[in-house]
Amino acid sequence: NNEVFWRKDGTSFPVEYSSTPIYKGGKVSGTVVVFKDITERKRTEDQIRNMNTELEIKVEERTRELAETNLILQKEIVEHDQAEERIRLVYDASPYSIVLVDSKGTIRLANQTTEEYFGYDISQLIGANIGKLMPKAEGVDHPAKISHFYANPINRKMGTGREMFALKKDGSLFPVEIGLTPIKIDGEMMVLTNIIDITERKQADKILQQSEERFRSVAESARDAIVSAESNGIIIGWNQAAEKIFGYKESEIIGQS
């Protein structure tokens, strides 16, 4: 069980506890209850939960900003010759890398954030192939991917269901999400490529995973029975001590209430 208890001085603290009946003469005559102070674990879980919530909010905000930026860009690029400077300002105001690529994979435009992400000057990117920004494993079949996209040009995410990485000038890789948006400029179909660096999100996921692994390690080595349950009473954690105390194997009890 997981509840809040009170100390003599009036302060509260979260605990997990388990009880074991005492038998005398074949009948239950009492109960032994084991309490464990889980203040530190709760504090760690709350910190990680808050960190994830903040990151999710930031990602949602940035995704919304990116969608708004794309709408603005599509509207402005139609009048490319008359509004080139305004487009450049919108490009450079974006917190994400934005690269305009033609049907041959040639980079036609790139914004300031692209410089910051990849370490190239824009002058080094304009006219280069988009494969320059990809790991070799991705770049080998990229011409075929471009042809596939232009055969059915719709808004889509690139690499759905797998991890994507981009290649910096110095040869290092970083995790990314890539969105593709088809757009016509002066009658020519091109693709607006939005690249988001998700390094911070990956680091947060790693911290959460490490915390969960540490908790599991502590739970498995504890002499006390440690049982975790969701708010609806469904059991989601059951350590070896719990198996010894209660007699149920983890596979038998997980998912039960």
PDB file of C-alpha atoms in Angstrom:
ATOM      1  CA  ASN A   1       0.000   0.000   0.000  1.00  0.00           C
ATOM      2  CA  ASN A   2       1.090   3.560  -0.632  1.00  0.00           C
ATOM      3  CA  GLU A   3      -0.206   6.193   1.756  1.00  0.00           C
ATOM      4  CA  VAL A   4       0.806   9.320   3.659  1.00  0.00           C
ATOM      5  CA  PHE A   5       1.612   8.991   7.355  1.00  0.00           C
ATOM      6  CA  TRP A   6       2.215  11.602  10.047  1.00  0.00           C
ATOM      7  CA  ARG A   7       5.122  11.959  12.436  1.00  0.00           C
ATOM      8  CA  LYS A   8       4.922  13.014  16.042  1.00  0.00           C
ATOM      9  CA  ASP A   9       6.083  16.531  15.099  1.00  0.00           C
ATOM     10  CA  GLY A  10       3.135  16.951  12.711  1.00  0.00           C
ATOM     11  CA  THR A  11       5.015  16.506   9.427  1.00  0.00           C
ATOM     12  CA  SER A  12       3.828  14.009   6.835  1.00  0.00           C
ATOM     13  CA  PHE A  13       5.759  11.568   4.661  1.00  0.00           C
ATOM     14  CA  PRO A  14       4.801   8.976   2.028  1.00  0.00           C
ATOM     15  CA  VAL A  15       5.201   5.303   2.851  1.00  0.00           C
ATOM     16  CA  GLU A  16       4.722   1.898   1.327  1.00  0.00           C
ATOM     17  CA  TYR A  17       3.657  -0.789   3.689  1.00  0.00           C
ATOM     18  CA  SER A  18       2.793  -4.437   3.670  1.00  0.00           C
ATOM     19  CA  SER A  19       1.165  -6.577   6.308  1.00  0.00           C
ATOM     20  CA  THR A  20       1.583 -10.207   7.327  1.00  0.00           C
ATOM     21  CA  PRO A  21      -0.889 -12.013   9.565  1.00  0.00           C
ATOM     22  CA  ILE A  22       0.255 -13.642  12.807  1.00  0.00           C
ATOM     23  CA  TYR A  23      -1.197 -17.084  13.440  1.00  0.00           C
ATOM     24  CA  LYS A  24      -1.663 -18.630  16.835  1.00  0.00           C
ATOM     25  CA  GLY A  25      -3.394 -21.916  17.298  1.00  0.00           C
ATOM     26  CA  GLY A  26      -4.297 -21.960  13.631  1.00  0.00           C
ATOM     27  CA  LYS A  27      -6.121 -18.628  13.837  1.00  0.00           C
ATOM     28  CA  VAL A  28      -5.100 -15.092  12.944  1.00  0.00           C
ATOM     29  CA  SER A  29      -4.206 -13.366  16.194  1.00  0.00           C
ATOM     30  CA  GLY A  30      -2.576 -10.215  14.807  1.00  0.00           C
ATOM     31  CA  THR A  31      -0.673  -8.594  11.961  1.00  0.00           C
ATOM     32  CA  VAL A  32       2.927  -7.536  11.321  1.00  0.00           C
ATOM     33  CA  VAL A  33       3.113  -4.405   9.183  1.00  0.00           C
ATOM     34  CA  VAL A  34       6.353  -3.342   7.431  1.00  0.00           C
ATOM     35  CA  PHE A  35       6.587   0.380   6.601  1.00  0.00           C
ATOM     36  CA  LYS A  36       9.088   1.913   4.190  1.00  0.00           C
ATOM     37  CA  ASP A  37       9.712   5.657   3.871  1.00  0.00           C
ATOM     38  CA  ILE A  38       9.598   6.431   0.114  1.00  0.00           C
ATOM     39  CA  THR A  39      10.115  10.191   0.347  1.00  0.00           C
ATOM     40  CA  GLU A  40      13.250  10.217  -1.812  1.00  0.00           C
ATOM     41  CA  ARG A  41      11.745   7.987  -4.478  1.00  0.00           C
ATOM     42  CA  LYS A  42       8.621  10.154  -4.642  1.00  0.00           C
ATOM     43  CA  ARG A  43      10.760  13.280  -4.923  1.00  0.00           C
ATOM     44  CA  THR A  44      12.763  11.747  -7.791  1.00  0.00           C
ATOM     45  CA  GLU A  45       9.623  10.552  -9.578  1.00  0.00           C
ATOM     46  CA  ASP A  46       8.011  13.990  -9.223  1.00  0.00           C
ATOM     47  CA  GLN A  47      11.123  15.720 -10.590  1.00  0.00           C
ATOM     48  CA  ILE A  48      11.274  13.413 -13.606  1.00  0.00           C
ATOM     49  CA  ARG A  49       7.517  13.714 -14.170  1.00  0.00           C
ATOM     50  CA  ASN A  50       7.734  17.506 -14.063  1.00  0.00           C
ATOM     51  CA  MET A  51      10.716  17.465 -16.429  1.00  0.00           C
ATOM     52  CA  ASN A  52       8.807  15.311 -18.927  1.00  0.00           C
ATOM     53  CA  THR A  53       5.735  17.512 -18.658  1.00  0.00           C
ATOM     54  CA  GLU A  54       7.810  20.623 -19.330  1.00  0.00           C
ATOM     55  CA  LEU A  55       9.501  18.978 -22.310  1.00  0.00           C
ATOM     56  CA  GLU A  56       6.165  17.836 -23.737  1.00  0.00           C
ATOM     57  CA  ILE A  57       4.801  21.360 -23.408  1.00  0.00           C
ATOM     58  CA  LYS A  58       7.891  22.769 -25.140  1.00  0.00           C
ATOM     59  CA  VAL A  59       7.615  20.234 -27.949  1.00  0.00           C
ATOM     60  CA  GLU A  60       3.921  21.048 -28.416  1.00  0.00           C
ATOM     61  CA  GLU A  61       4.652  24.764 -28.435  1.00  0.00           C
ATOM     62  CA  ARG A  62       7.500  24.366 -30.914  1.00  0.00           C
ATOM     63  CA  THR A  63       5.436  22.063 -33.128  1.00  0.00           C
ATOM     64  CA  ARG A  64       2.654  24.649 -33.142  1.00  0.00           C
ATOM     65  CA  GLU A  65       5.155  27.409 -33.924  1.00  0.00           C
ATOM     66  CA  LEU A  66       6.579  25.296 -36.725  1.00  0.00           C
ATOM     67  CA  ALA A  67       3.136  24.716 -38.247  1.00  0.00           C
ATOM     68  CA  GLU A  68       2.445  28.450 -38.115  1.00  0.00           C
ATOM     69  CA  THR A  69       5.836  29.168 -39.685  1.00  0.00           C
ATOM     70  CA  ASN A  70       5.095  26.710 -42.498  1.00  0.00           C
ATOM     71  CA  LEU A  71       1.782  28.396 -43.255  1.00  0.00           C
ATOM     72  CA  ILE A  72       3.485  31.751 -43.412  1.00  0.00           C
ATOM     73  CA  LEU A  73       6.250  30.402 -45.624  1.00  0.00           C
ATOM     74  CA  GLN A  74       3.865  28.741 -48.072  1.00  0.00           C
ATOM     75  CA  LYS A  75       1.966  31.992 -48.395  1.00  0.00           C
ATOM     76  CA  GLU A  76       5.070  34.114 -48.816  1.00  0.00           C
ATOM     77  CA  ILE A  77       7.033  31.852 -51.165  1.00  0.00           C
ATOM     78  CA  VAL A  78       4.295  32.122 -53.808  1.00  0.00           C
ATOM     79  CA  GLU A  79       5.440  35.725 -54.254  1.00  0.00           C
ATOM     80  CA  HIS A  80       9.102  34.737 -54.141  1.00  0.00           C
ATOM     81  CA  ASP A  81      10.527  37.453 -56.378  1.00  0.00           C
ATOM     82  CA  GLN A  82       8.699  40.266 -54.575  1.00  0.00           C
ATOM     83  CA  ALA A  83       9.005  38.964 -51.023  1.00  0.00           C
ATOM     84  CA  GLU A  84      12.430  37.298 -50.852  1.00  0.00           C
ATOM     85  CA  GLU A  85      13.616  39.441 -47.956  1.00  0.00           C
ATOM     86  CA  ARG A  86      10.465  38.828 -45.930  1.00  0.00           C
ATOM     87  CA  ILE A  87      10.847  35.077 -46.483  1.00  0.00           C
ATOM     88  CA  ARG A  88      14.417  35.260 -45.277  1.00  0.00           C
ATOM     89  CA  LEU A  89      13.276  37.010 -42.098  1.00  0.00           C
ATOM     90  CA  VAL A  90      10.663  34.321 -41.425  1.00  0.00           C
ATOM     91  CA  TYR A  91      13.216  31.595 -42.122  1.00  0.00           C
ATOM     92  CA  ASP A  92      15.776  33.053 -39.773  1.00  0.00           C
ATOM     93  CA  ALA A  93      13.202  33.670 -37.021  1.00  0.00           C
ATOM     94  CA  SER A  94      12.366  29.949 -36.843  1.00  0.00           C
ATOM     95  CA  PRO A  95      13.895  27.996 -33.923  1.00  0.00           C
ATOM     96  CA  TYR A  96      14.230  24.979 -36.255  1.00  0.00           C
ATOM     97  CA  SER A  97      16.278  24.164 -39.290  1.00  0.00           C
ATOM     98  CA  ILE A  98      14.312  24.874 -42.475  1.00  0.00           C
ATOM     99  CA  VAL A  99      15.742  23.719 -45.803  1.00  0.00           C
ATOM    100  CA  LEU A 100      14.084  24.167 -49.193  1.00  0.00           C
ATOM    101  CA  VAL A 101      14.976  21.307 -51.554  1.00  0.00           C
ATOM    102  CA  ASP A 102      14.139  20.795 -55.230  1.00  0.00           C
ATOM    103  CA  SER A 103      13.235  17.539 -56.985  1.00  0.00           C
ATOM    104  CA  LYS A 104      16.929  16.715 -57.561  1.00  0.00           C
ATOM    105  CA  GLY A 105      17.710  16.993 -53.864  1.00  0.00           C
ATOM    106  CA  THR A 106      19.519  20.311 -54.320  1.00  0.00           C
ATOM    107  CA  ILE A 107      19.324  22.769 -51.430  1.00  0.00           C
ATOM    108  CA  ARG A 108      17.832  26.044 -52.657  1.00  0.00           C
ATOM    109  CA  LEU A 109      17.374  27.862 -49.352  1.00  0.00           C
ATOM    110  CA  ALA A 110      18.448  27.306 -45.734  1.00  0.00           C
ATOM    111  CA  ASN A 111      17.872  29.384 -42.622  1.00  0.00           C
ATOM    112  CA  GLN A 112      20.123  30.622 -39.815  1.00  0.00           C
ATOM    113  CA  THR A 113      19.188  27.740 -37.506  1.00  0.00           C
ATOM    114  CA  THR A 114      20.473  25.313 -40.141  1.00  0.00           C
ATOM    115  CA  GLU A 115      23.889  26.943 -39.764  1.00  0.00           C
ATOM    116  CA  GLU A 116      23.693  26.520 -35.975  1.00  0.00           C
ATOM    117  CA  TYR A 117      22.543  22.886 -36.203  1.00  0.00           C
ATOM    118  CA  PHE A 118      25.063  21.681 -38.763  1.00  0.00           C
ATOM    119  CA  GLY A 119      28.045  24.051 -38.515  1.00  0.00           C
ATOM    120  CA  TYR A 120      28.019  25.065 -42.198  1.00  0.00           C
ATOM    121  CA  ASP A 121      27.748  28.580 -43.579  1.00  0.00           C
ATOM    122  CA  ILE A 122      24.619  28.958 -45.678  1.00  0.00           C
ATOM    123  CA  SER A 123      26.859  29.644 -48.684  1.00  0.00           C
ATOM    124  CA  GLN A 124      28.292  26.133 -48.252  1.00  0.00           C
ATOM    125  CA  LEU A 125      24.827  24.596 -48.353  1.00  0.00           C
ATOM    126  CA  ILE A 126      23.090  26.421 -51.207  1.00  0.00           C
ATOM    127  CA  GLY A 127      23.535  24.296 -54.311  1.00  0.00           C
ATOM    128  CA  ALA A 128      24.700  21.250 -52.343  1.00  0.00           C
ATOM    129  CA  ASN A 129      22.745  18.008 -52.172  1.00  0.00           C
ATOM    130  CA  ILE A 130      20.561  17.446 -49.100  1.00  0.00           C
ATOM    131  CA  GLY A 131      22.432  14.165 -48.581  1.00  0.00           C
ATOM    132  CA  LYS A 132      25.268  16.295 -47.234  1.00  0.00           C
ATOM    133  CA  LEU A 133      23.296  16.637 -44.008  1.00  0.00           C
ATOM    134  CA  MET A 134      22.611  12.923 -43.644  1.00  0.00           C
ATOM    135  CA  PRO A 135      24.625   9.940 -42.380  1.00  0.00           C
ATOM    136  CA  LYS A 136      25.987   7.736 -45.153  1.00  0.00           C
ATOM    137  CA  ALA A 137      23.488   4.996 -44.355  1.00  0.00           C
ATOM    138  CA  GLU A 138      20.607   7.419 -44.993  1.00  0.00           C
ATOM    139  CA  GLY A 139      22.150   9.172 -47.970  1.00  0.00           C
ATOM    140  CA  VAL A 140      22.738   6.068 -50.101  1.00  0.00           C
ATOM    141  CA  ASP A 141      19.095   5.555 -51.057  1.00  0.00           C
ATOM    142  CA  HIS A 142      17.969   9.157 -50.620  1.00  0.00           C
ATOM    143  CA  PRO A 143      17.480   9.824 -54.387  1.00  0.00           C
ATOM    144  CA  ALA A 144      14.928   6.999 -54.411  1.00  0.00           C
ATOM    145  CA  LYS A 145      13.212   8.476 -51.361  1.00  0.00           C
ATOM    146  CA  ILE A 146      13.007  11.879 -53.066  1.00  0.00           C
ATOM    147  CA  SER A 147      11.439  10.281 -56.149  1.00  0.00           C
ATOM    148  CA  HIS A 148       8.947   8.456 -53.934  1.00  0.00           C
ATOM    149  CA  PHE A 149       7.991  11.697 -52.172  1.00  0.00           C
ATOM    150  CA  TYR A 150       7.456  13.617 -55.411  1.00  0.00           C
ATOM    151  CA  ALA A 151       5.305  10.779 -56.742  1.00  0.00           C
ATOM    152  CA  ASN A 152       2.896  11.466 -53.874  1.00  0.00           C
ATOM    153  CA  PRO A 153       3.719  14.926 -52.459  1.00  0.00           C
ATOM    154  CA  ILE A 154       1.844  15.283 -49.173  1.00  0.00           C
ATOM    155  CA  ASN A 155       2.737  16.584 -45.706  1.00  0.00           C
ATOM    156  CA  ARG A 156       4.436  13.783 -43.823  1.00  0.00           C
ATOM    157  CA  LYS A 157       7.043  12.871 -41.252  1.00  0.00           C
ATOM    158  CA  MET A 158      10.225  11.281 -42.503  1.00  0.00           C
ATOM    159  CA  GLY A 159      11.359   7.980 -40.996  1.00  0.00           C
ATOM    160  CA  THR A 160       8.162   7.268 -39.068  1.00  0.00           C
ATOM    161  CA  GLY A 161       8.704   4.467 -36.557  1.00  0.00           C
ATOM    162  CA  ARG A 162      12.498   4.651 -36.432  1.00  0.00           C
ATOM    163  CA  GLU A 163      15.219   6.898 -35.086  1.00  0.00           C
ATOM    164  CA  MET A 164      16.545   9.573 -37.420  1.00  0.00           C
ATOM    165  CA  PHE A 165      19.948  11.251 -37.207  1.00  0.00           C
ATOM    166  CA  ALA A 166      21.486  14.223 -38.991  1.00  0.00           C
ATOM    167  CA  LEU A 167      25.159  14.754 -39.834  1.00  0.00           C
ATOM    168  CA  LYS A 168      27.080  17.855 -38.728  1.00  0.00           C
ATOM    169  CA  LYS A 169      30.027  19.361 -40.565  1.00  0.00           C
ATOM    170  CA  ASP A 170      32.405  17.960 -37.920  1.00  0.00           C
ATOM    171  CA  GLY A 171      31.119  14.436 -38.591  1.00  0.00           C
ATOM    172  CA  SER A 172      29.076  14.070 -35.396  1.00  0.00           C
ATOM    173  CA  LEU A 173      25.461  12.898 -35.420  1.00  0.00           C
ATOM    174  CA  PHE A 174      22.449  14.215 -33.512  1.00  0.00           C
ATOM    175  CA  PRO A 175      18.878  12.844 -33.216  1.00  0.00           C
ATOM    176  CA  VAL A 176      16.212  14.652 -35.229  1.00  0.00           C
ATOM    177  CA  GLU A 177      12.596  14.671 -36.296  1.00  0.00           C
ATOM    178  CA  ILE A 178      12.042  15.643 -39.929  1.00  0.00           C
ATOM    179  CA  GLY A 179       8.845  16.955 -41.471  1.00  0.00           C
ATOM    180  CA  LEU A 180       8.282  17.259 -45.224  1.00  0.00           C
ATOM    181  CA  THR A 181       5.924  19.800 -46.792  1.00  0.00           C
ATOM    182  CA  PRO A 182       5.439  20.013 -50.584  1.00  0.00           C
ATOM    183  CA  ILE A 183       5.276  23.538 -51.973  1.00  0.00           C
ATOM    184  CA  LYS A 184       5.118  25.050 -55.474  1.00  0.00           C
ATOM    185  CA  ILE A 185       7.389  27.976 -56.322  1.00  0.00           C
ATOM    186  CA  ASP A 186       7.175  29.535 -59.767  1.00  0.00           C
ATOM    187  CA  GLY A 187       5.472  26.382 -61.011  1.00  0.00           C
ATOM    188  CA  GLU A 188       8.201  24.091 -59.677  1.00  0.00           C
ATOM    189  CA  MET A 189       7.347  21.550 -57.000  1.00  0.00           C
ATOM    190  CA  MET A 190       9.767  21.619 -54.074  1.00  0.00           C
ATOM    191  CA  VAL A 191       9.835  20.284 -50.533  1.00  0.00           C
ATOM    192  CA  LEU A 192      10.142  22.342 -47.386  1.00  0.00           C
ATOM    193  CA  THR A 193      12.174  20.230 -44.968  1.00  0.00           C
ATOM    194  CA  ASN A 194      11.767  21.016 -41.270  1.00  0.00           C
ATOM    195  CA  ILE A 195      14.455  19.529 -39.033  1.00  0.00           C
ATOM    196  CA  ILE A 196      14.057  19.531 -35.226  1.00  0.00           C
ATOM    197  CA  ASP A 197      16.958  18.688 -32.919  1.00  0.00           C
ATOM    198  CA  ILE A 198      15.498  16.337 -30.244  1.00  0.00           C
ATOM    199  CA  THR A 199      18.712  15.848 -28.258  1.00  0.00           C
ATOM    200  CA  GLU A 200      17.184  17.333 -25.064  1.00  0.00           C
ATOM    201  CA  ARG A 201      14.148  15.082 -25.319  1.00  0.00           C
ATOM    202  CA  LYS A 202      16.356  12.019 -25.769  1.00  0.00           C
ATOM    203  CA  GLN A 203      18.420  13.000 -22.729  1.00  0.00           C
ATOM    204  CA  ALA A 204      15.268  13.371 -20.636  1.00  0.00           C
ATOM    205  CA  ASP A 205      14.057   9.939 -21.786  1.00  0.00           C
ATOM    206  CA  LYS A 206      17.425   8.457 -20.801  1.00  0.00           C
ATOM    207  CA  ILE A 207      17.242  10.045 -17.329  1.00  0.00           C
ATOM    208  CA  LEU A 208      13.762   8.592 -16.840  1.00  0.00           C
ATOM    209  CA  GLN A 209      14.896   5.147 -17.966  1.00  0.00           C
ATOM    210  CA  GLN A 210      17.924   5.238 -15.654  1.00  0.00           C
ATOM    211  CA  SER A 211      15.708   6.274 -12.741  1.00  0.00           C
ATOM    212  CA  GLU A 212      13.323   3.408 -13.420  1.00  0.00           C
ATOM    213  CA  GLU A 213      16.240   0.970 -13.642  1.00  0.00           C
ATOM    214  CA  ARG A 214      17.695   2.253 -10.347  1.00  0.00           C
ATOM    215  CA  PHE A 215      14.341   1.893  -8.635  1.00  0.00           C
ATOM    216  CA  ARG A 216      13.930  -1.643  -9.959  1.00  0.00           C
ATOM    217  CA  SER A 217      17.439  -2.537  -8.798  1.00  0.00           C
ATOM    218  CA  VAL A 218      16.729  -1.204  -5.300  1.00  0.00           C
ATOM    219  CA  ALA A 219      13.371  -2.933  -5.200  1.00  0.00           C
ATOM    220  CA  GLU A 220      14.804  -6.297  -6.228  1.00  0.00           C
ATOM    221  CA  SER A 221      17.574  -6.160  -3.637  1.00  0.00           C
ATOM    222  CA  ALA A 222      15.325  -4.990  -0.780  1.00  0.00           C
ATOM    223  CA  ARG A 223      14.442  -7.370   2.041  1.00  0.00           C
ATOM    224  CA  ASP A 224      11.071  -5.691   2.452  1.00  0.00           C
ATOM    225  CA  ALA A 225       8.170  -6.402   0.169  1.00  0.00           C
ATOM    226  CA  ILE A 226       7.803  -3.521  -2.268  1.00  0.00           C
ATOM    227  CA  VAL A 227       4.566  -3.420  -4.221  1.00  0.00           C
ATOM    228  CA  SER A 228       3.674  -0.661  -6.690  1.00  0.00           C
ATOM    229  CA  ALA A 229       0.162  -0.025  -7.917  1.00  0.00           C
ATOM    230  CA  GLU A 230      -1.672   2.478 -10.094  1.00  0.00           C
ATOM    231  CA  SER A 231      -4.314   4.782  -8.663  1.00  0.00           C
ATOM    232  CA  ASN A 232      -7.027   2.276  -9.606  1.00  0.00           C
ATOM    233  CA  GLY A 233      -5.372  -0.429  -7.527  1.00  0.00           C
ATOM    234  CA  ILE A 234      -3.841  -2.370 -10.419  1.00  0.00           C
ATOM    235  CA  ILE A 235      -0.470  -3.812  -9.349  1.00  0.00           C
ATOM    236  CA  ILE A 236       2.439  -2.806 -11.615  1.00  0.00           C
ATOM    237  CA  GLY A 237       5.451  -3.641  -9.448  1.00  0.00           C
ATOM    238  CA  TRP A 238       6.234  -6.709  -7.335  1.00  0.00           C
ATOM    239  CA  ASN A 239       9.751  -7.407  -6.051  1.00  0.00           C
ATOM    240  CA  GLN A 240      11.362 -10.686  -5.022  1.00  0.00           C
ATOM    241  CA  ALA A 241      10.752 -10.017  -1.347  1.00  0.00           C
ATOM    242  CA  ALA A 242       7.049  -9.646  -2.127  1.00  0.00           C
ATOM    243  CA  GLU A 243       7.132 -13.036  -3.833  1.00  0.00           C
ATOM    244  CA  LYS A 244       8.672 -14.580  -0.715  1.00  0.00           C
ATOM    245  CA  ILE A 245       6.271 -12.852   1.673  1.00  0.00           C
ATOM    246  CA  PHE A 246       3.030 -13.301  -0.245  1.00  0.00           C
ATOM    247  CA  GLY A 247       3.802 -16.430  -2.244  1.00  0.00           C
ATOM    248  CA  TYR A 248       2.737 -14.976  -5.573  1.00  0.00           C
ATOM    249  CA  LYS A 249       5.160 -14.777  -8.459  1.00  0.00           C
ATOM    250  CA  GLU A 250       5.436 -11.460 -10.274  1.00  0.00           C
ATOM    251  CA  SER A 251       3.850 -12.975 -13.400  1.00  0.00           C
ATOM    252  CA  GLU A 252       0.850 -14.049 -11.335  1.00  0.00           C
ATOM    253  CA  ILE A 253       0.166 -10.737  -9.622  1.00  0.00           C
ATOM    254  CA  ILE A 254       1.053  -7.998 -12.112  1.00  0.00           C
ATOM    255  CA  GLY A 255      -2.129  -6.550 -13.546  1.00  0.00           C
ATOM    256  CA  GLN A 256      -4.233  -7.751 -10.635  1.00  0.00           C
ATOM    257  CA  SER A 257      -5.894  -5.498  -8.084  1.00  0.00           C
TER     258      SER A 257
END
